[in-house]
Amino acid sequence: MLAKTDFIDLVPHAGDMCLLDGVLAWDASTIHAVSTSHVLRSHPLRGEHGLHAVHLAEYGAQAMAVHGALRARNEGRTEPRPGMLVSLRGVKLSVERVDTLAGTLDVHAECLLADDAGAQYLFRICHEGREIASGRAAVIHPQM
């Protein structure tokens, strides 16, 4: 397992906004990350009524960022690369809130396409073996 300290310097998410705790497995096209941050009262996306399931898309997006960063590191690039989430498609949510779910979230992402301009991924988030969110996301990398 890769701990958060193994990838935190590779992604632009910092402090409490880095929602993933670790990476259980990854390869050239997929990543399986885990998180327990969804239950924190100090969660940066939490509102007065708790943490809505729509925020699970951010967990998927962060898995994408970590996956892209790990791939880049394997290619010798170590600087965090800014990305902008530009599209969410086919998002399905099977719960209303996630702060009421004890335990660990399993965050999966699969790279469909990636190049210097951006990437497209499928993501799915599971809790205790049950899929609670899924969708497709696209990110672009602004030219510096």
Coordinates of N, CA and C in Angstrom, one line a residue:
M1 N 0.8 -1.2 0.0 CA 0.0 0.0 0.0 C 0.9 1.2 0.0
L2 N 0.4 2.2 -0.8 CA 1.1 3.5 -0.7 C 0.3 4.4 0.2
A3 N 1.0 5.0 1.2 CA 0.4 5.9 2.2 C 0.3 7.3 1.5
K4 N -0.5 8.1 2.1 CA -0.7 9.5 1.6 C 0.6 10.2 1.4
T5 N 1.5 10.0 2.3 CA 2.8 10.6 2.2 C 3.6 10.2 1.0
D6 N 3.3 9.1 0.4 CA 3.9 8.6 -0.8 C 3.5 9.4 -2.1
F7 N 2.3 10.1 -2.0 CA 1.8 10.7 -3.2 C 1.4 12.2 -3.0
I8 N 1.3 12.6 -1.8 CA 0.8 14.0 -1.5 C 1.6 15.1 -2.2
D9 N 2.9 14.9 -2.4 CA 3.7 15.9 -3.0 C 3.6 15.9 -4.6
L10 N 2.9 14.8 -5.1 CA 2.7 14.7 -6.5 C 1.4 15.3 -7.0
V11 N 0.5 15.7 -6.2 CA -0.8 16.2 -6.6 C -1.0 17.6 -6.0
P12 N -1.8 18.4 -6.6 CA -2.0 19.8 -6.1 C -2.9 19.9 -4.9
H13 N -3.6 18.8 -4.5 CA -4.5 18.8 -3.3 C -3.6 18.8 -2.0
A14 N -4.0 19.7 -1.1 CA -3.1 19.9 0.1 C -4.0 19.9 1.3
G15 N -3.4 19.6 2.4 CA -4.1 19.6 3.7 C -5.3 18.7 3.7
D16 N -6.3 19.2 4.4 CA -7.6 18.5 4.5 C -8.2 18.2 3.1
M17 N -7.9 19.0 2.1 CA -8.5 18.8 0.8 C -7.9 17.5 0.1
C18 N -6.8 17.0 0.6 CA -6.4 15.7 0.0 C -7.2 14.6 0.7
L19 N -8.2 14.1 0.0 CA -9.2 13.2 0.6 C -8.9 11.8 0.7
L20 N -7.9 11.3 0.0 CA -7.5 9.9 -0.1 C -6.5 9.6 1.0
D21 N -6.6 8.5 1.7 CA -5.7 8.0 2.7 C -4.5 7.2 2.2
G22 N -4.8 6.5 1.1 CA -3.7 5.6 0.5 C -4.2 4.9 -0.7
V23 N -3.2 4.2 -1.4 CA -3.5 3.5 -2.6 C -3.2 2.1 -2.3
L24 N -4.2 1.2 -2.5 CA -4.0 -0.2 -2.3 C -3.3 -0.9 -3.5
A25 N -3.7 -0.4 -4.7 CA -3.1 -1.0 -5.9 C -3.3 0.0 -7.1
W26 N -2.3 -0.1 -8.0 CA -2.4 0.7 -9.3 C -1.6 0.0 -10.3
D27 N -2.0 0.3 -11.6 CA -1.2 -0.1 -12.7 C -1.3 0.9 -13.8
A28 N -1.0 0.6 -15.0 CA -1.0 1.6 -16.1 C -2.3 2.2 -16.4
S29 N -3.4 1.5 -16.1 CA -4.7 2.0 -16.4 C -5.7 2.1 -15.3
T30 N -5.4 1.6 -14.1 CA -6.3 1.6 -13.0 C -5.7 2.0 -11.7
I31 N -6.5 2.4 -10.7 CA -6.1 2.7 -9.4 C -7.2 2.3 -8.4
H32 N -6.8 1.8 -7.3 CA -7.7 1.5 -6.2 C -7.2 2.2 -4.9
A33 N -7.9 3.3 -4.6 CA -7.5 4.1 -3.4 C -8.5 3.8 -2.3
V34 N -8.2 4.3 -1.1 CA -9.1 4.2 0.1 C -9.1 5.5 0.8
S35 N -10.2 5.7 1.5 CA -10.4 6.9 2.3 C -11.4 6.7 3.4
T36 N -11.1 7.3 4.5 CA -12.0 7.4 5.7 C -12.4 8.8 6.0
S37 N -12.0 9.8 5.2 CA -12.2 11.2 5.5 C -13.6 11.6 5.4
H38 N -14.5 10.8 4.8 CA -15.9 11.2 4.6 C -16.6 11.3 5.9
V39 N -16.1 10.8 7.0 CA -16.8 10.9 8.3 C -16.3 12.0 9.2
L40 N -15.3 12.7 8.7 CA -14.7 13.8 9.5 C -15.6 15.0 9.6
R41 N -15.8 15.4 10.8 CA -16.7 16.6 11.0 C -16.0 17.9 10.4
S42 N -14.7 17.8 10.3 CA -13.9 18.9 9.7 C -13.8 18.8 8.2
H43 N -14.5 17.9 7.5 CA -14.3 17.7 6.1 C -14.5 19.0 5.3
P44 N -13.6 19.4 4.4 CA -13.7 20.7 3.8 C -15.0 20.8 2.9
L45 N -15.6 19.8 2.5 CA -16.8 19.9 1.6 C -18.1 19.7 2.4
R46 N -18.0 19.4 3.6 CA -19.2 19.1 4.5 C -20.0 20.4 4.7
G47 N -21.3 20.3 4.5 CA -22.2 21.4 4.8 C -22.9 21.2 6.1
E48 N -23.9 22.1 6.4 CA -24.6 22.0 7.7 C -25.4 20.7 7.8
H49 N -25.7 20.1 6.7 CA -26.5 18.9 6.8 C -25.7 17.6 6.5
G50 N -24.4 17.8 6.6 CA -23.5 16.6 6.4 C -22.8 16.7 5.0
L51 N -22.3 15.5 4.6 CA -21.5 15.4 3.3 C -22.4 14.7 2.3
H52 N -22.9 15.5 1.3 CA -23.8 15.0 0.3 C -23.0 14.0 -0.6
A53 N -23.7 13.0 -1.2 CA -23.0 12.0 -2.0 C -22.5 12.6 -3.3
V54 N -22.9 13.8 -3.7 CA -22.4 14.4 -5.0 C -20.9 14.7 -4.8
H55 N -20.4 14.8 -3.6 CA -19.0 15.1 -3.4 C -18.2 13.9 -3.6
L56 N -18.8 12.7 -3.8 CA -18.0 11.5 -4.1 C -17.3 11.7 -5.5
A57 N -17.8 12.5 -6.3 CA -17.2 12.8 -7.6 C -15.8 13.4 -7.4
E58 N -15.6 14.2 -6.3 CA -14.3 14.7 -6.0 C -13.3 13.6 -5.5
Y59 N -13.8 12.6 -4.9 CA -13.0 11.4 -4.5 C -12.5 10.7 -5.8
G60 N -13.4 10.6 -6.8 CA -13.1 10.0 -8.1 C -12.0 10.8 -8.8
A61 N -12.2 12.1 -8.8 CA -11.3 13.1 -9.4 C -9.9 13.0 -8.8
Q62 N -9.9 12.9 -7.4 CA -8.6 12.8 -6.8 C -7.9 11.5 -7.1
A63 N -8.7 10.4 -7.2 CA -8.0 9.1 -7.6 C -7.4 9.3 -9.0
M64 N -8.1 10.0 -9.9 CA -7.6 10.3 -11.2 C -6.3 11.0 -11.1
A65 N -6.2 12.1 -10.3 CA -5.0 12.9 -10.1 C -3.9 12.1 -9.6
V66 N -4.2 11.3 -8.6 CA -3.1 10.4 -8.0 C -2.6 9.4 -9.1
H67 N -3.5 8.8 -9.8 CA -3.1 7.9 -10.8 C -2.2 8.5 -11.9
G68 N -2.7 9.7 -12.4 CA -1.9 10.4 -13.3 C -0.5 10.8 -12.8
A69 N -0.4 11.2 -11.5 CA 0.8 11.6 -10.9 C 1.7 10.4 -10.8
L70 N 1.2 9.2 -10.4 CA 2.0 8.0 -10.3 C 2.5 7.6 -11.6
R71 N 1.7 7.7 -12.6 CA 2.1 7.3 -14.0 C 3.3 8.3 -14.4
A72 N 3.1 9.6 -14.2 CA 4.1 10.6 -14.5 C 5.4 10.3 -13.8
R73 N 5.3 10.0 -12.5 CA 6.5 9.7 -11.7 C 7.3 8.5 -12.3
N74 N 6.6 7.5 -12.8 CA 7.2 6.4 -13.5 C 7.9 6.8 -14.7
E75 N 7.5 7.9 -15.3 CA 8.1 8.4 -16.5 C 9.2 9.5 -16.2
G76 N 9.4 9.7 -14.9 CA 10.5 10.6 -14.5 C 10.0 12.0 -14.2
R77 N 8.7 12.3 -14.3 CA 8.2 13.6 -14.0 C 7.7 13.7 -12.6
T78 N 8.1 14.6 -11.8 CA 7.7 14.7 -10.4 C 6.9 15.9 -10.0
E79 N 6.9 16.9 -10.8 CA 6.2 18.2 -10.5 C 4.7 18.0 -10.5
P80 N 3.9 18.5 -9.5 CA 2.5 18.4 -9.6 C 2.0 19.1 -10.9
R81 N 1.0 18.5 -11.5 CA 0.5 19.1 -12.8 C -0.9 19.6 -12.6
P82 N -1.1 20.9 -12.7 CA -2.5 21.4 -12.5 C -3.4 20.8 -13.5
G83 N -4.6 20.5 -13.0 CA -5.7 20.0 -13.9 C -7.0 20.6 -13.5
M84 N -7.9 20.7 -14.5 CA -9.2 21.3 -14.2 C -10.2 20.3 -14.6
L85 N -11.1 19.9 -13.7 CA -12.2 19.0 -13.9 C -13.2 19.8 -14.8
V86 N -13.4 19.3 -16.0 CA -14.3 20.0 -16.9 C -15.6 19.3 -17.3
S87 N -15.7 18.0 -16.9 CA -16.9 17.3 -17.3 C -17.1 16.1 -16.3
L88 N -18.4 16.0 -15.9 CA -18.8 14.8 -15.3 C -20.0 14.2 -16.1
R89 N -20.0 13.0 -16.4 CA -21.1 12.4 -17.2 C -21.5 11.1 -16.5
G90 N -22.8 10.8 -16.7 CA -23.4 9.6 -16.3 C -23.2 9.3 -14.8
V91 N -23.2 10.3 -14.0 CA -23.0 10.1 -12.6 C -24.2 9.5 -11.9
K92 N -24.0 8.4 -11.2 CA -25.0 7.7 -10.5 C -24.7 7.7 -9.0
L93 N -25.6 8.0 -8.2 CA -25.5 8.0 -6.7 C -26.5 7.1 -6.1
S94 N -26.1 6.2 -5.2 CA -27.1 5.4 -4.6 C -27.4 5.7 -3.2
V95 N -26.7 6.7 -2.6 CA -27.0 7.2 -1.3 C -27.1 8.7 -1.4
E96 N -27.8 9.3 -0.3 CA -27.9 10.7 -0.3 C -26.7 11.4 0.4
R97 N -26.3 10.8 1.5 CA -25.2 11.3 2.3 C -24.2 10.3 2.5
V98 N -22.9 10.7 2.7 CA -21.8 9.7 2.9 C -21.2 9.8 4.3
D99 N -21.5 10.9 5.0 CA -20.9 11.1 6.4 C -21.5 10.1 7.4
T100 N -22.6 9.5 7.0 CA -23.3 8.5 7.9 C -22.8 7.1 7.7
L101 N -21.9 6.9 6.8 CA -21.4 5.6 6.4 C -20.1 5.3 7.2
A102 N -20.1 4.4 8.2 CA -18.9 4.1 8.9 C -17.9 3.3 8.1
G103 N -16.6 3.4 8.4 CA -15.7 2.6 7.7 C -15.0 3.2 6.5
T104 N -14.5 2.4 5.6 CA -13.7 2.8 4.5 C -14.4 2.9 3.2
L105 N -14.1 3.9 2.4 CA -14.5 4.0 1.0 C -13.5 3.5 0.1
D106 N -13.9 2.6 -0.8 CA -13.0 2.1 -1.8 C -13.2 3.0 -3.1
V107 N -12.1 3.6 -3.6 CA -12.3 4.6 -4.7 C -11.5 3.9 -5.9
H108 N -12.2 3.6 -6.9 CA -11.6 3.0 -8.1 C -11.7 4.0 -9.3
A109 N -10.7 4.0 -10.1 CA -10.7 4.8 -11.3 C -10.0 4.0 -12.4
E110 N -10.5 4.2 -13.6 CA -9.9 3.5 -14.8 C -9.7 4.5 -15.9
C111 N -8.5 4.7 -16.3 CA -8.1 5.6 -17.4 C -8.6 5.1 -18.7
L112 N -9.4 5.9 -19.4 CA -9.9 5.6 -20.7 C -9.0 6.2 -21.8
L113 N -8.5 7.4 -21.5 CA -7.7 8.1 -22.5 C -6.9 9.2 -21.7
A114 N -5.6 9.3 -22.0 CA -4.8 10.3 -21.4 C -3.7 10.8 -22.3
D115 N -3.5 12.1 -22.4 CA -2.4 12.6 -23.2 C -2.0 13.9 -22.5
D116 N -1.1 14.7 -23.2 CA -0.6 15.9 -22.6 C -1.7 17.0 -22.3
A117 N -2.8 16.9 -23.1 CA -3.9 17.8 -22.9 C -4.9 17.5 -21.8
G118 N -5.0 16.2 -21.4 CA -5.9 15.9 -20.4 C -6.2 14.4 -20.3
A119 N -7.3 14.0 -19.7 CA -7.6 12.6 -19.5 C -9.1 12.4 -19.3
Q120 N -9.5 11.2 -19.6 CA -10.9 10.8 -19.3 C -10.8 9.5 -18.5
Y121 N -11.6 9.4 -17.5 CA -11.6 8.2 -16.6 C -13.1 7.8 -16.3
L122 N -13.2 6.6 -16.0 CA -14.4 6.0 -15.3 C -14.0 6.0 -13.8
F123 N -15.0 6.3 -12.9 CA -14.7 6.2 -11.5 C -15.9 5.5 -10.8
R124 N -15.6 4.8 -9.7 CA -16.7 4.2 -8.9 C -16.2 4.2 -7.5
I125 N -17.1 4.4 -6.6 CA -16.8 4.4 -5.2 C -17.7 3.4 -4.5
C126 N -17.1 2.6 -3.7 CA -17.8 1.5 -3.0 C -17.7 1.6 -1.5
H127 N -18.7 1.2 -0.8 CA -18.7 1.1 0.6 C -19.2 -0.3 1.1
E128 N -18.3 -1.0 1.8 CA -18.6 -2.4 2.2 C -19.1 -3.2 1.0
G129 N -18.4 -3.1 -0.1 CA -18.7 -3.9 -1.3 C -19.8 -3.4 -2.1
R130 N -20.5 -2.4 -1.7 CA -21.7 -1.9 -2.5 C -21.3 -0.6 -3.2
E131 N -21.6 -0.5 -4.5 CA -21.3 0.7 -5.3 C -22.2 1.8 -4.8
I132 N -21.7 2.9 -4.4 CA -22.5 4.0 -4.0 C -22.4 5.2 -4.9
A133 N -21.4 5.2 -5.8 CA -21.3 6.3 -6.8 C -20.5 5.8 -8.0
S134 N -20.8 6.3 -9.2 CA -20.0 6.0 -10.4 C -20.2 7.1 -11.4
G135 N -19.4 7.1 -12.4 CA -19.5 8.1 -13.4 C -18.3 8.1 -14.3
R136 N -18.2 9.1 -15.1 CA -17.1 9.4 -16.0 C -16.7 10.8 -15.8
A137 N -15.4 11.1 -15.8 CA -14.9 12.4 -15.6 C -13.8 12.8 -16.6
A138 N -13.7 14.0 -16.9 CA -12.7 14.5 -17.8 C -12.0 15.7 -17.2
V139 N -10.7 15.7 -17.4 CA -9.8 16.8 -16.8 C -9.0 17.3 -18.0
I140 N -8.7 18.6 -18.0 CA -7.8 19.2 -18.9 C -6.6 19.7 -18.2
H141 N -5.4 19.7 -18.8 CA -4.2 20.3 -18.2 C -3.9 21.6 -19.0
P142 N -4.2 22.7 -18.3 CA -3.9 24.0 -19.0 C -2.4 24.1 -19.4
Q143 N -2.2 24.7 -20.5 CA -0.9 24.9 -21.0 C -0.3 26.1 -20.3
M144 N 0.9 25.9 -19.8 CA 1.6 26.9 -18.9 C 2.4 27.8 -19.8

